[in-house]
Amino acid sequence: MTAETDTRTTTVYRVTGMTCGHCEGAVTAELSALPGVDSVKAVAATGEVTVVSAAPLADEDVRAAVDEAGYELTGRA
């Protein structure tokens, strides 16, 4: 029996401008399209977006995806 090591990376980002479920969906869709992203959970109420990926993502790639969705990445939580 071989145990697999979970090497996924979980990062929480701060995003401003999200106010509703549509906003969450737009941010989720853009970030989910980045290579290596396994899951995205955006929460408008807190402005937090949790991204699980195969490896750490480049901040400029995350910023570009959030910008494309129409919101602003303000950093990591």
Short mmCIF file of C-alpha atoms in Angstrom, two decimals:
data_model
loop_
_atom_site.label_atom_id
_atom_site.label_comp_id
_atom_site.label_asym_id
_atom_site.label_seq_id
_atom_site.Cartn_x
_atom_site.Cartn_y
_atom_site.Cartn_z
CA MET A 1 0.00 0.00 0.00
CA THR A 2 1.39 3.37 -1.06
CA ALA A 3 0.33 6.63 0.53
CA GLU A 4 -0.02 9.55 -1.85
CA THR A 5 1.30 12.88 -0.70
CA ASP A 6 -1.08 15.79 -1.19
CA THR A 7 1.06 18.48 -2.79
CA ARG A 8 -1.77 20.85 -3.60
CA THR A 9 -1.47 24.47 -2.56
CA THR A 10 -4.29 26.42 -0.91
CA THR A 11 -4.11 30.21 -1.10
CA VAL A 12 -6.64 32.77 0.12
CA TYR A 13 -6.78 36.06 -1.78
CA ARG A 14 -8.54 39.34 -0.98
CA VAL A 15 -10.72 40.66 -3.82
CA THR A 16 -12.66 43.92 -3.69
CA GLY A 17 -15.84 44.75 -5.57
CA MET A 18 -17.69 41.44 -5.21
CA THR A 19 -21.23 42.05 -3.93
CA CYS A 20 -23.31 39.05 -5.00
CA GLY A 21 -23.42 35.50 -6.33
CA HIS A 22 -22.90 36.71 -9.90
CA CYS A 23 -19.67 38.40 -8.79
CA GLU A 24 -18.54 35.20 -7.08
CA GLY A 25 -19.31 33.24 -10.26
CA ALA A 26 -17.37 35.62 -12.50
CA VAL A 27 -14.26 35.49 -10.30
CA THR A 28 -14.57 31.71 -9.91
CA ALA A 29 -14.86 31.20 -13.68
CA GLU A 30 -11.77 33.28 -14.50
CA LEU A 31 -9.60 31.74 -11.80
CA SER A 32 -10.77 28.21 -12.62
CA ALA A 33 -9.45 28.69 -16.16
CA LEU A 34 -5.86 29.12 -14.91
CA PRO A 35 -3.64 26.07 -15.50
CA GLY A 36 -3.27 23.87 -12.43
CA VAL A 37 -6.29 25.22 -10.54
CA ASP A 38 -8.31 22.44 -8.88
CA SER A 39 -11.01 24.50 -7.15
CA VAL A 40 -12.06 28.06 -6.38
CA LYS A 41 -14.42 29.34 -3.68
CA ALA A 42 -15.28 33.04 -3.79
CA VAL A 43 -17.25 34.65 -0.95
CA ALA A 44 -18.59 38.12 -1.70
CA ALA A 45 -19.51 38.82 1.94
CA THR A 46 -15.89 38.53 3.09
CA GLY A 47 -14.08 39.41 -0.13
CA GLU A 48 -12.07 36.22 0.20
CA VAL A 49 -11.31 33.83 -2.64
CA THR A 50 -9.79 30.45 -1.77
CA VAL A 51 -7.88 28.76 -4.58
CA VAL A 52 -6.62 25.17 -4.45
CA SER A 53 -4.02 24.45 -7.12
CA ALA A 54 -1.48 21.82 -8.08
CA ALA A 55 1.34 24.30 -7.40
CA PRO A 56 1.61 27.90 -6.21
CA LEU A 57 0.19 30.35 -8.75
CA ALA A 58 2.02 33.43 -9.98
CA ASP A 59 0.47 36.52 -8.39
CA GLU A 60 0.43 38.30 -11.77
CA ASP A 61 -1.64 35.46 -13.29
CA VAL A 62 -4.15 35.62 -10.44
CA ARG A 63 -4.30 39.42 -10.69
CA ALA A 64 -4.91 39.26 -14.47
CA ALA A 65 -7.74 36.72 -14.01
CA VAL A 66 -9.43 38.79 -11.30
CA ASP A 67 -9.03 41.94 -13.44
CA GLU A 68 -10.59 40.11 -16.40
CA ALA A 69 -13.59 39.30 -14.19
CA GLY A 70 -13.92 43.02 -13.39
CA TYR A 71 -12.67 43.05 -9.81
CA GLU A 72 -9.51 44.01 -7.94
CA LEU A 73 -7.04 41.69 -6.28
CA THR A 74 -5.78 43.49 -3.17
CA GLY A 75 -3.47 40.77 -1.83
CA ARG A 76 -3.52 37.60 0.18
CA ALA A 77 -5.62 37.10 3.28
#
